[in-house]
mmCIF file of C-alpha atoms and ligand atoms in Angstrom:
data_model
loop_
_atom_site.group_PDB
_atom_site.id
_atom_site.type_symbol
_atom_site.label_atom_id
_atom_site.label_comp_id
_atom_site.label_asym_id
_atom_site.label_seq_id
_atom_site.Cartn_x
_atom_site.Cartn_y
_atom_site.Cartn_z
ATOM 1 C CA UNK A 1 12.015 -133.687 -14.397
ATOM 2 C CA UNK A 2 9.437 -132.283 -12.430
ATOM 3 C CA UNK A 3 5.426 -132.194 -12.811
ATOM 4 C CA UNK A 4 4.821 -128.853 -13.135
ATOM 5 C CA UNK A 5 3.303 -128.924 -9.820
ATOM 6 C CA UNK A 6 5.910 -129.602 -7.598
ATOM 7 C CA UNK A 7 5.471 -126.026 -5.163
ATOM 8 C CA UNK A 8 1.723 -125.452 -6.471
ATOM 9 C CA UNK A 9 0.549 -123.284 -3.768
ATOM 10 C CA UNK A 10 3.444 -121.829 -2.676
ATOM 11 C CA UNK A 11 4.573 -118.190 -2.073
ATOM 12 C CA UNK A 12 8.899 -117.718 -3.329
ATOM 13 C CA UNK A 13 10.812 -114.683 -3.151
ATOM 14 C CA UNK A 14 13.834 -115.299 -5.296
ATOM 15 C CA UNK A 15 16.477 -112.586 -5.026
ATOM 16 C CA UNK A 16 18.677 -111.277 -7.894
ATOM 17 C CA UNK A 17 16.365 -112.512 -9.923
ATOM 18 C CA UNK A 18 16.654 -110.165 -13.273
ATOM 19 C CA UNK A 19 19.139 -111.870 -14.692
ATOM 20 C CA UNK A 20 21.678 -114.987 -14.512
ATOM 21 C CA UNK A 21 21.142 -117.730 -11.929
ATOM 22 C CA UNK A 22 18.563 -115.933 -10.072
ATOM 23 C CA UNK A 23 16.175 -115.521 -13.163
ATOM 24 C CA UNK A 24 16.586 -118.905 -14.180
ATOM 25 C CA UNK A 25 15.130 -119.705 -10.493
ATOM 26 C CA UNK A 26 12.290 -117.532 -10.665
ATOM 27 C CA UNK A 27 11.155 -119.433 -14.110
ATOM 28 C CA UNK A 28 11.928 -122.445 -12.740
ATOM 29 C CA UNK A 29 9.511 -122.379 -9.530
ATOM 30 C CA UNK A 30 6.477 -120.250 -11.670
ATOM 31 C CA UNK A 31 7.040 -123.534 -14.056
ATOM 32 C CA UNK A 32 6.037 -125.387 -11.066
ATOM 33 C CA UNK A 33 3.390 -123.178 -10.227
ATOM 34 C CA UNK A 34 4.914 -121.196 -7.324
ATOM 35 C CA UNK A 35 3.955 -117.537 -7.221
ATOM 36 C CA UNK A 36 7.205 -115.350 -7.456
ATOM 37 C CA UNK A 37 8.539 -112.704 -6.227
ATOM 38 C CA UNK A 38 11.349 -111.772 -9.014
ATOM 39 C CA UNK A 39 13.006 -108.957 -6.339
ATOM 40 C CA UNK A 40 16.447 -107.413 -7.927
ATOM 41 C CA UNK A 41 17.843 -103.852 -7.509
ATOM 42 C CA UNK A 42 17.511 -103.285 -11.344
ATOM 43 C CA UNK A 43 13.528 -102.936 -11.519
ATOM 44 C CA UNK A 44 13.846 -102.832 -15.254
ATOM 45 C CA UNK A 45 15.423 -106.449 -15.802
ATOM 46 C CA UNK A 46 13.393 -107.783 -12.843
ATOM 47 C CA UNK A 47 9.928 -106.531 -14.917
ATOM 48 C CA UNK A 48 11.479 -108.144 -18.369
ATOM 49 C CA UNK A 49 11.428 -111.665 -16.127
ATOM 50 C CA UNK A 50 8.018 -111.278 -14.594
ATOM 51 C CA UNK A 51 6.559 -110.438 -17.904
ATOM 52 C CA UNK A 52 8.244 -113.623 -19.396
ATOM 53 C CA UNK A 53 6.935 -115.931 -16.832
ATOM 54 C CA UNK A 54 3.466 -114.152 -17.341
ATOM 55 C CA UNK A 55 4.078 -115.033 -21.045
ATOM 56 C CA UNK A 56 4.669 -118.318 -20.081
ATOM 57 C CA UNK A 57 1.668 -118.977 -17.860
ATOM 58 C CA UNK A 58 3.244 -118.423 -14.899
ATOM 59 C CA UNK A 59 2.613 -115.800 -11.874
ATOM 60 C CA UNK A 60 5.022 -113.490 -11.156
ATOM 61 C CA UNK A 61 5.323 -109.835 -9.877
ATOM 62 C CA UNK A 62 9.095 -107.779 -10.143
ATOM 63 C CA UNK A 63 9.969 -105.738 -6.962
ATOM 64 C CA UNK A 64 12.781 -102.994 -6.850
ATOM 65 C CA UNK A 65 14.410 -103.922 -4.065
ATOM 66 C CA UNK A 66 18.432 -103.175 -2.508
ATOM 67 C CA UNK A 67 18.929 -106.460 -0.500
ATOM 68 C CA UNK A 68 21.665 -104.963 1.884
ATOM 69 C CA UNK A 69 18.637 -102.408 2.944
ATOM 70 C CA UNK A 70 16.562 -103.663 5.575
ATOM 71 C CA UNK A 71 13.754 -100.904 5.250
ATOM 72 C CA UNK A 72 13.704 -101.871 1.304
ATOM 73 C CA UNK A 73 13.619 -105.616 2.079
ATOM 74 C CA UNK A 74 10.770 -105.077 4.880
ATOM 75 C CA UNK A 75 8.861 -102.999 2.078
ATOM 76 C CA UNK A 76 9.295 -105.852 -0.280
ATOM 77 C CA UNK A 77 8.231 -108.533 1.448
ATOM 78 C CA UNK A 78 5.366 -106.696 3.107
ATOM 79 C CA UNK A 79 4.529 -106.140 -0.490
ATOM 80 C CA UNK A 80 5.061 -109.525 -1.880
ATOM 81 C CA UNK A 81 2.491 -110.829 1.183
ATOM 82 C CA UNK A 82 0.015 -108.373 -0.092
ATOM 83 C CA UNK A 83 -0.239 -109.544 -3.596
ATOM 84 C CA UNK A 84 0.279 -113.117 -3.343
ATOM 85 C CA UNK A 85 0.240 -114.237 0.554
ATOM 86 C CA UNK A 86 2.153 -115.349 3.177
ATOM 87 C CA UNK A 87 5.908 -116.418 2.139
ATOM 88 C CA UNK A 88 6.834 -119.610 1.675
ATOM 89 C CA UNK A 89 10.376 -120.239 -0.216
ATOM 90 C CA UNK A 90 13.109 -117.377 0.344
ATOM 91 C CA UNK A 91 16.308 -117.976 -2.314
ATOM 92 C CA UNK A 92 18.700 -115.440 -1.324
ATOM 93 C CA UNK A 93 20.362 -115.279 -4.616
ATOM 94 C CA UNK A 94 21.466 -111.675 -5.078
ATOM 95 C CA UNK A 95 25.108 -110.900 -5.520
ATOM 96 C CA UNK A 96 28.372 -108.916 -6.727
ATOM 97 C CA UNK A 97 31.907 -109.282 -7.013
ATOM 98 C CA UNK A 98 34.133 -106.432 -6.340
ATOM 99 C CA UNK A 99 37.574 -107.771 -7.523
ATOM 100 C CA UNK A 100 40.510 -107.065 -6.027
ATOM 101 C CA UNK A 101 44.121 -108.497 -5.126
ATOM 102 C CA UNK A 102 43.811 -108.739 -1.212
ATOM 103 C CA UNK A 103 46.483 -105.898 -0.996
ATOM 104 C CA UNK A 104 45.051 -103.694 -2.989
ATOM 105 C CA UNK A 105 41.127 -104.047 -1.857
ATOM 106 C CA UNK A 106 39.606 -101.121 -0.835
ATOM 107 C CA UNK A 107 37.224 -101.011 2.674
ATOM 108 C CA UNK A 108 34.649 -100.393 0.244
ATOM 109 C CA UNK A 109 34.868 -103.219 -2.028
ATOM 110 C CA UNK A 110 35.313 -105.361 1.062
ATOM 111 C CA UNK A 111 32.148 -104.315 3.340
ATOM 112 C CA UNK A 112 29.843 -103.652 -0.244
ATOM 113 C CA UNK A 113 30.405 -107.627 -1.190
ATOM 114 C CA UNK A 114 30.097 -108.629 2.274
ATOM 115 C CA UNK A 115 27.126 -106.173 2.444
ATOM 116 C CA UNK A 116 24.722 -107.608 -0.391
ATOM 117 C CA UNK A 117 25.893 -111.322 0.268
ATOM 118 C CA UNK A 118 25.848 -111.918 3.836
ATOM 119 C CA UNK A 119 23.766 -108.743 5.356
ATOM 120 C CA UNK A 120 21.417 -108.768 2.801
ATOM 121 C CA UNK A 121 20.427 -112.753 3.347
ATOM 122 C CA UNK A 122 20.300 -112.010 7.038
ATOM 123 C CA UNK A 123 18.095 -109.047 6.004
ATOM 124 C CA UNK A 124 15.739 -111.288 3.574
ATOM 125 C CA UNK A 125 15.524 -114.160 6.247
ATOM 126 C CA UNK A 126 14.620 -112.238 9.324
ATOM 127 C CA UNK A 127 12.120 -110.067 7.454
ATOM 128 C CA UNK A 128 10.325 -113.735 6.008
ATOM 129 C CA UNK A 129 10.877 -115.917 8.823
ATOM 130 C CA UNK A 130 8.260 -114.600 11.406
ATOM 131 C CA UNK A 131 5.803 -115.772 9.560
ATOM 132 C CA UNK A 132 7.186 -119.139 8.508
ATOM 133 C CA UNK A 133 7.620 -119.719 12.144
ATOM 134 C CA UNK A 134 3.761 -118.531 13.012
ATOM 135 C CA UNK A 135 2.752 -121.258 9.817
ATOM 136 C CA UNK A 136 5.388 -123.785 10.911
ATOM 137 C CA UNK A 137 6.799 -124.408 7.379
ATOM 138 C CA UNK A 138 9.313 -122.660 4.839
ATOM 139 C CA UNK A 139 12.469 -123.842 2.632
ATOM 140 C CA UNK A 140 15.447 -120.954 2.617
ATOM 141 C CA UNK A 141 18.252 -121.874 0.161
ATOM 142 C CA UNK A 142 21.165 -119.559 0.015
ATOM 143 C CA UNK A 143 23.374 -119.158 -2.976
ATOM 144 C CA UNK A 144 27.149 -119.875 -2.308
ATOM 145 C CA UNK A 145 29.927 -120.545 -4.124
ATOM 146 C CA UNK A 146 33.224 -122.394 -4.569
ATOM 147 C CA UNK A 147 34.940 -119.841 -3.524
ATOM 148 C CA UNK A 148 33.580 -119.671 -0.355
ATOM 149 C CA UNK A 149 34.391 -123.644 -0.191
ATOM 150 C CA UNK A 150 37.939 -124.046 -1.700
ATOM 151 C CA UNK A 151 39.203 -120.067 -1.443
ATOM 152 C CA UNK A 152 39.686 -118.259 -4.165
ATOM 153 C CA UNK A 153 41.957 -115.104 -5.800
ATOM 154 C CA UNK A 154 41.581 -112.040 -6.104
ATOM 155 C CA UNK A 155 38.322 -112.246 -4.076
ATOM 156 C CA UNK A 156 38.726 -111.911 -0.431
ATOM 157 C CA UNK A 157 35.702 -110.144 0.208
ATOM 158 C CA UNK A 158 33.811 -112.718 -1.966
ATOM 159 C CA UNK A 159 35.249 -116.084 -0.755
ATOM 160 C CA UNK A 160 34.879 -114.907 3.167
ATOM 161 C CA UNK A 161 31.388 -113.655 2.333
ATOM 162 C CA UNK A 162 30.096 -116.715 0.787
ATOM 163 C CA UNK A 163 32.196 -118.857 3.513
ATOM 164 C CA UNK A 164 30.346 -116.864 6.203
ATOM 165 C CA UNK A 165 27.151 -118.031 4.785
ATOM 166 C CA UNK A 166 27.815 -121.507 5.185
ATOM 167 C CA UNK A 167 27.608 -121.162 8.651
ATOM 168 C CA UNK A 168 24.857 -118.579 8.211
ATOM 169 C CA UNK A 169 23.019 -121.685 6.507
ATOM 170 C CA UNK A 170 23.824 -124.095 9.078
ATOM 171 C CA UNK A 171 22.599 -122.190 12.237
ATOM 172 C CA UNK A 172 19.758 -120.956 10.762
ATOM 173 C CA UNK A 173 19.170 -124.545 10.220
ATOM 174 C CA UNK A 174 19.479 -125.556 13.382
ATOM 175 C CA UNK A 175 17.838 -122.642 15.271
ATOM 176 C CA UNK A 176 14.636 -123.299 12.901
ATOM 177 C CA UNK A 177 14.258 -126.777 12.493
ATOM 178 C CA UNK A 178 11.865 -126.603 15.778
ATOM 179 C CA UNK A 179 9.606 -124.578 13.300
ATOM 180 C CA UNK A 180 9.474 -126.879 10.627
ATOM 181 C CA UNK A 181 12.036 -124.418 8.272
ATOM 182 C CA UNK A 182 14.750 -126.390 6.211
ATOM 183 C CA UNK A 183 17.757 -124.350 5.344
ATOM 184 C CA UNK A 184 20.203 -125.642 2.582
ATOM 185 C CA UNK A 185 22.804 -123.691 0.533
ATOM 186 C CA UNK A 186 24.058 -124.481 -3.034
ATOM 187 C CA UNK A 187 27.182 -123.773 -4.895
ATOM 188 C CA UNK A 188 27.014 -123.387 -8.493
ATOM 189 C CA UNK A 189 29.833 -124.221 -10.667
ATOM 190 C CA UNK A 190 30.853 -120.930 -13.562
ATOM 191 C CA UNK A 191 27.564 -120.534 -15.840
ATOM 192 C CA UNK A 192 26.345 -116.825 -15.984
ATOM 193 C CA UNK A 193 27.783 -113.817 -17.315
ATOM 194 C CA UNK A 194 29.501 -113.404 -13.427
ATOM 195 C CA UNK A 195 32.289 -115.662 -14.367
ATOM 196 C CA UNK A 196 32.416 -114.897 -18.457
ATOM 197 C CA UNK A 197 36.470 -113.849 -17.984
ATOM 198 C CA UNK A 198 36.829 -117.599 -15.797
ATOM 199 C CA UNK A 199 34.796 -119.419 -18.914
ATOM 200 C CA UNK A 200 36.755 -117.362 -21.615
ATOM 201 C CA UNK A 201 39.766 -115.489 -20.747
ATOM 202 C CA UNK A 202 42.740 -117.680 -22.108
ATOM 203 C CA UNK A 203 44.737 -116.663 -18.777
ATOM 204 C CA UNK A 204 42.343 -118.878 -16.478
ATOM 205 C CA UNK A 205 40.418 -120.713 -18.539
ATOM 206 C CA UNK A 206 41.831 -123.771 -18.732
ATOM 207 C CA UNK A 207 43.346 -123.983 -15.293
ATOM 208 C CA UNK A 208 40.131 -123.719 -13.772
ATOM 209 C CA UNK A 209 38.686 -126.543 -16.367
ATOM 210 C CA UNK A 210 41.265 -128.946 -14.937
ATOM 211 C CA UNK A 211 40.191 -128.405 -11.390
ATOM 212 C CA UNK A 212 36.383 -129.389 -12.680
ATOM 213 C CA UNK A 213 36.178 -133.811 -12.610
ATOM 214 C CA UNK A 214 33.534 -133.555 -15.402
ATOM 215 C CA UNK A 215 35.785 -131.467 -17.539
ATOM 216 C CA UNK A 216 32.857 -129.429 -18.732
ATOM 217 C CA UNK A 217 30.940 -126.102 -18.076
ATOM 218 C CA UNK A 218 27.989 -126.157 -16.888
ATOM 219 C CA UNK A 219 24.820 -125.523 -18.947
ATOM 220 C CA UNK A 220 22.415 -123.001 -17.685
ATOM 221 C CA UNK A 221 19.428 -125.452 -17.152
ATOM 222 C CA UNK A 222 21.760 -128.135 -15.090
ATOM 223 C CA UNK A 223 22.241 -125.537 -12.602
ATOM 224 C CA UNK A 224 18.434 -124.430 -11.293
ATOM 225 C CA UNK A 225 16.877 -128.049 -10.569
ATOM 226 C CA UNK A 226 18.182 -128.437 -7.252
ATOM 227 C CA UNK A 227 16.391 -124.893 -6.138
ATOM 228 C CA UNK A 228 13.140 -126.356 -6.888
ATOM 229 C CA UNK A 229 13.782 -129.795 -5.240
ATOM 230 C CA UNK A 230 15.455 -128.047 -2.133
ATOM 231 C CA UNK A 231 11.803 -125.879 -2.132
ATOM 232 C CA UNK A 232 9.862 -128.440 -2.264
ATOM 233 C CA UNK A 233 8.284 -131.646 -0.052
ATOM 234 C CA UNK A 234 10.788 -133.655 -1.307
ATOM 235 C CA UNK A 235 13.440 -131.565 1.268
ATOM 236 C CA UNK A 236 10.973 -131.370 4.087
ATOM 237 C CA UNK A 237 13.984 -133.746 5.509
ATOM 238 C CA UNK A 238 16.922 -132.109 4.273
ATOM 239 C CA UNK A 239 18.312 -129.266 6.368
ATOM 240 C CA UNK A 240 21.452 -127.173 6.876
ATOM 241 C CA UNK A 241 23.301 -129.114 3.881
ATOM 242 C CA UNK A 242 25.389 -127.625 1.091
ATOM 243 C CA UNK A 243 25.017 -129.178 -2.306
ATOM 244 C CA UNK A 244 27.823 -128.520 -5.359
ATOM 245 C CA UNK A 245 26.141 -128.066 -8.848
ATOM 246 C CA UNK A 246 29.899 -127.598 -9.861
ATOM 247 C CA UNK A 247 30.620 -130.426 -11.819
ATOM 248 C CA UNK A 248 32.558 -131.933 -9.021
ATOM 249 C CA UNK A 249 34.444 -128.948 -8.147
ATOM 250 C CA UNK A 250 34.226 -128.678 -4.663
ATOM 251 C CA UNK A 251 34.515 -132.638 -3.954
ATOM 252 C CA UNK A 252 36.914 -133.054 -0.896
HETATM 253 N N1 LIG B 1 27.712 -117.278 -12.165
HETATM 254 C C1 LIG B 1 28.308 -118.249 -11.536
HETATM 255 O O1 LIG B 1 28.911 -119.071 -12.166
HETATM 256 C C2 LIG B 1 28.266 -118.343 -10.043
HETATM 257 C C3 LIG B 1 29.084 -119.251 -9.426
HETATM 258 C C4 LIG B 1 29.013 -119.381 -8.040
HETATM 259 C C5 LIG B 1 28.112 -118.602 -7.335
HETATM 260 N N2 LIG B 1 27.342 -117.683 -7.980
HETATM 261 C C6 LIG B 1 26.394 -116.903 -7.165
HETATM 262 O O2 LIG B 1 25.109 -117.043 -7.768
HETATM 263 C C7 LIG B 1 24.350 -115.854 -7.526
HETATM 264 C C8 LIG B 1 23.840 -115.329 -8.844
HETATM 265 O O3 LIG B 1 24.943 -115.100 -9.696
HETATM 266 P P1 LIG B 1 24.788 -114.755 -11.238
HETATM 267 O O4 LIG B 1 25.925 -115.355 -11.918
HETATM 268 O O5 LIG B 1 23.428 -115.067 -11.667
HETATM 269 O O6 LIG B 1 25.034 -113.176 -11.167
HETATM 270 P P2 LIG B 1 24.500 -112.008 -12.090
HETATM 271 O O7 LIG B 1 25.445 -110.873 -11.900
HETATM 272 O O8 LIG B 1 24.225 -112.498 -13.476
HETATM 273 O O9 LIG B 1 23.094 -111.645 -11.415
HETATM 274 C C9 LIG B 1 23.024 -111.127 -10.111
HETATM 275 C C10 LIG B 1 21.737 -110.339 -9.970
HETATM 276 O O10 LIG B 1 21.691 -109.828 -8.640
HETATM 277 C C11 LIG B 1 21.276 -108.484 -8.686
HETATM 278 N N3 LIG B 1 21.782 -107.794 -7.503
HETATM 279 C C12 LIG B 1 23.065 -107.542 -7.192
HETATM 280 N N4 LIG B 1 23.142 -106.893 -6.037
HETATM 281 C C13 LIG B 1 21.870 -106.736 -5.588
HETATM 282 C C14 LIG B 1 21.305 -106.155 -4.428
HETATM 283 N N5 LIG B 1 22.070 -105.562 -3.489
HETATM 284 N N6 LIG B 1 19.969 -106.198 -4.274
HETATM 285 C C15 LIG B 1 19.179 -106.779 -5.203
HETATM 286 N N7 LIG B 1 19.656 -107.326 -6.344
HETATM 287 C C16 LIG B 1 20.995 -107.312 -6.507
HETATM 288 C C17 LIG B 1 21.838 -107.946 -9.991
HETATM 289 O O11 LIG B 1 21.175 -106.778 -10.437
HETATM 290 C C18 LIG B 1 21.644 -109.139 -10.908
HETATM 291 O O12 LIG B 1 20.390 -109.102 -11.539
HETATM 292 C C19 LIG B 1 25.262 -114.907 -6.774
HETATM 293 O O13 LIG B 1 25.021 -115.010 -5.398
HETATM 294 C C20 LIG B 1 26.639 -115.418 -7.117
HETATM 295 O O14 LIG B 1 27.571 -115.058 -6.161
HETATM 296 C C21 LIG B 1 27.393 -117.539 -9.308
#
């Protein structure tokens, strides 16, 4: 699909990137030669991923790193710049759910989902974005969801937090565009362990199939393709847009 050079030469943190989506990105850009950053609160699982891609050929280092912390997020970018350069490619991937009916949420589950999915993508782009402005170049994608798109139950705190950064995408998109920085968000469709009780539990299963046009789940490698293309010269004219890989999902 691609050459294996498509972002040769480029610096990418990815976020949430010891397991699920997030690792799948990180492989996916040191396949095209990018130098990663595979930064997720669970150093263990982020080390397991860097190792692989070093298996693989590829460059990668693992940072410990709590998103919804600034001072951690400043450390770990001022680290990532020390061992492979300045930052090119932020995907601001890392996330929970905190389930809940709306009634019943707790403050906590509320402001901790908002906290690691909105906050801690503010947090990642202000502490990169300095120096994409000074170098006039840089490609942000920010994971969202359907829920944020179409609403969901049961997650308040997720849908609103994954809504908000929507618009998070499209003003940063606007506001940076002078600097040469594209900023695009993608939803995935259900893939990763996050939404195993969606995929398997007979009590939603099916009702979410039906609301999916091509009637299928998706398969891991369908979902990270449009990271790399949305980090690399092929989006330099793409900006604050919001791509489905959802299987038609969020079509309206
Ligand atoms: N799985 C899906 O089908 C699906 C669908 C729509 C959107 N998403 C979104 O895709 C992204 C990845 O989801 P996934 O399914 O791969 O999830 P996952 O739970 O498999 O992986 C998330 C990773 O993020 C890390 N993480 C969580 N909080 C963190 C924090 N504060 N700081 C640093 N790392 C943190 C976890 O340790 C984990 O490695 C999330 O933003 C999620 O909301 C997933």
């Amino acid at each position: 699909m691609f050459n294996g050079k498509a972002l040769a030469g480029k610096v990418a943190i990815v976020t949430g990137a010891g397991q699920g989506i997030g690792a799948g990105i990180a492989r996916a850009y040191a396949a095209q030669a990018a130098k990663v950053a595979v930064v997720d609160w669970n150093l263990e699982t982020a080390e397991q991923v860097a190792q692989a891609i070093g298996a693989a050929g590829g460059e990668a280092a693992a940072f410990k790193c709590d998103v919804a912390d600034r001072a951690q997020v400043d450390a770990m970018v001022a680290a990532t710049v020390a061992r492979f350069g300045p930052v090119d490619v932020l995907a601001n991937n890392a996330g929970i759910t905190r389930t809940a009916m709306l009634h019943k949420m707790t403050a906590h589950q509320w402001q901790q989902v908002l906290d690691v999915h909105l906050s801690g993508s503010f947090n990642c782009l202000q502490a990169v974005v300095g120096g994409m402005m000074e170098r006039q170049r840089g490609w942000i994608i920010n994971t969202i969801s359907t829920a944020g798109i179409l609403g969901t139950i049961g997650q308040i705190n997720y849908g609103s937090a994954k809504a908000g950064l929507i618009g998070f995408t499209k003003s940063a998109a606007r506001e940076l565009a002078r600097y040469n920085i594209v900023v695009n968000c993608v939803a995935p469709g259900a893939a990763t362990p996050m939404t195993e009780t969606i995929r398997t539990d007979p009590r939603f299963k099916e009702t979410y199939l039906a609301r999916v046009p091509l009637g299928r789940w998706a398969e891991p490698e369908e979902i990270t393709p449009v990271w790399v293309f949305l980090a690399s010269e092929g989006a330099s004219y793409i900006t604050g847009q919001l791509i489905g890989v959802d299987g038609g999902m969020s079509i309206h």
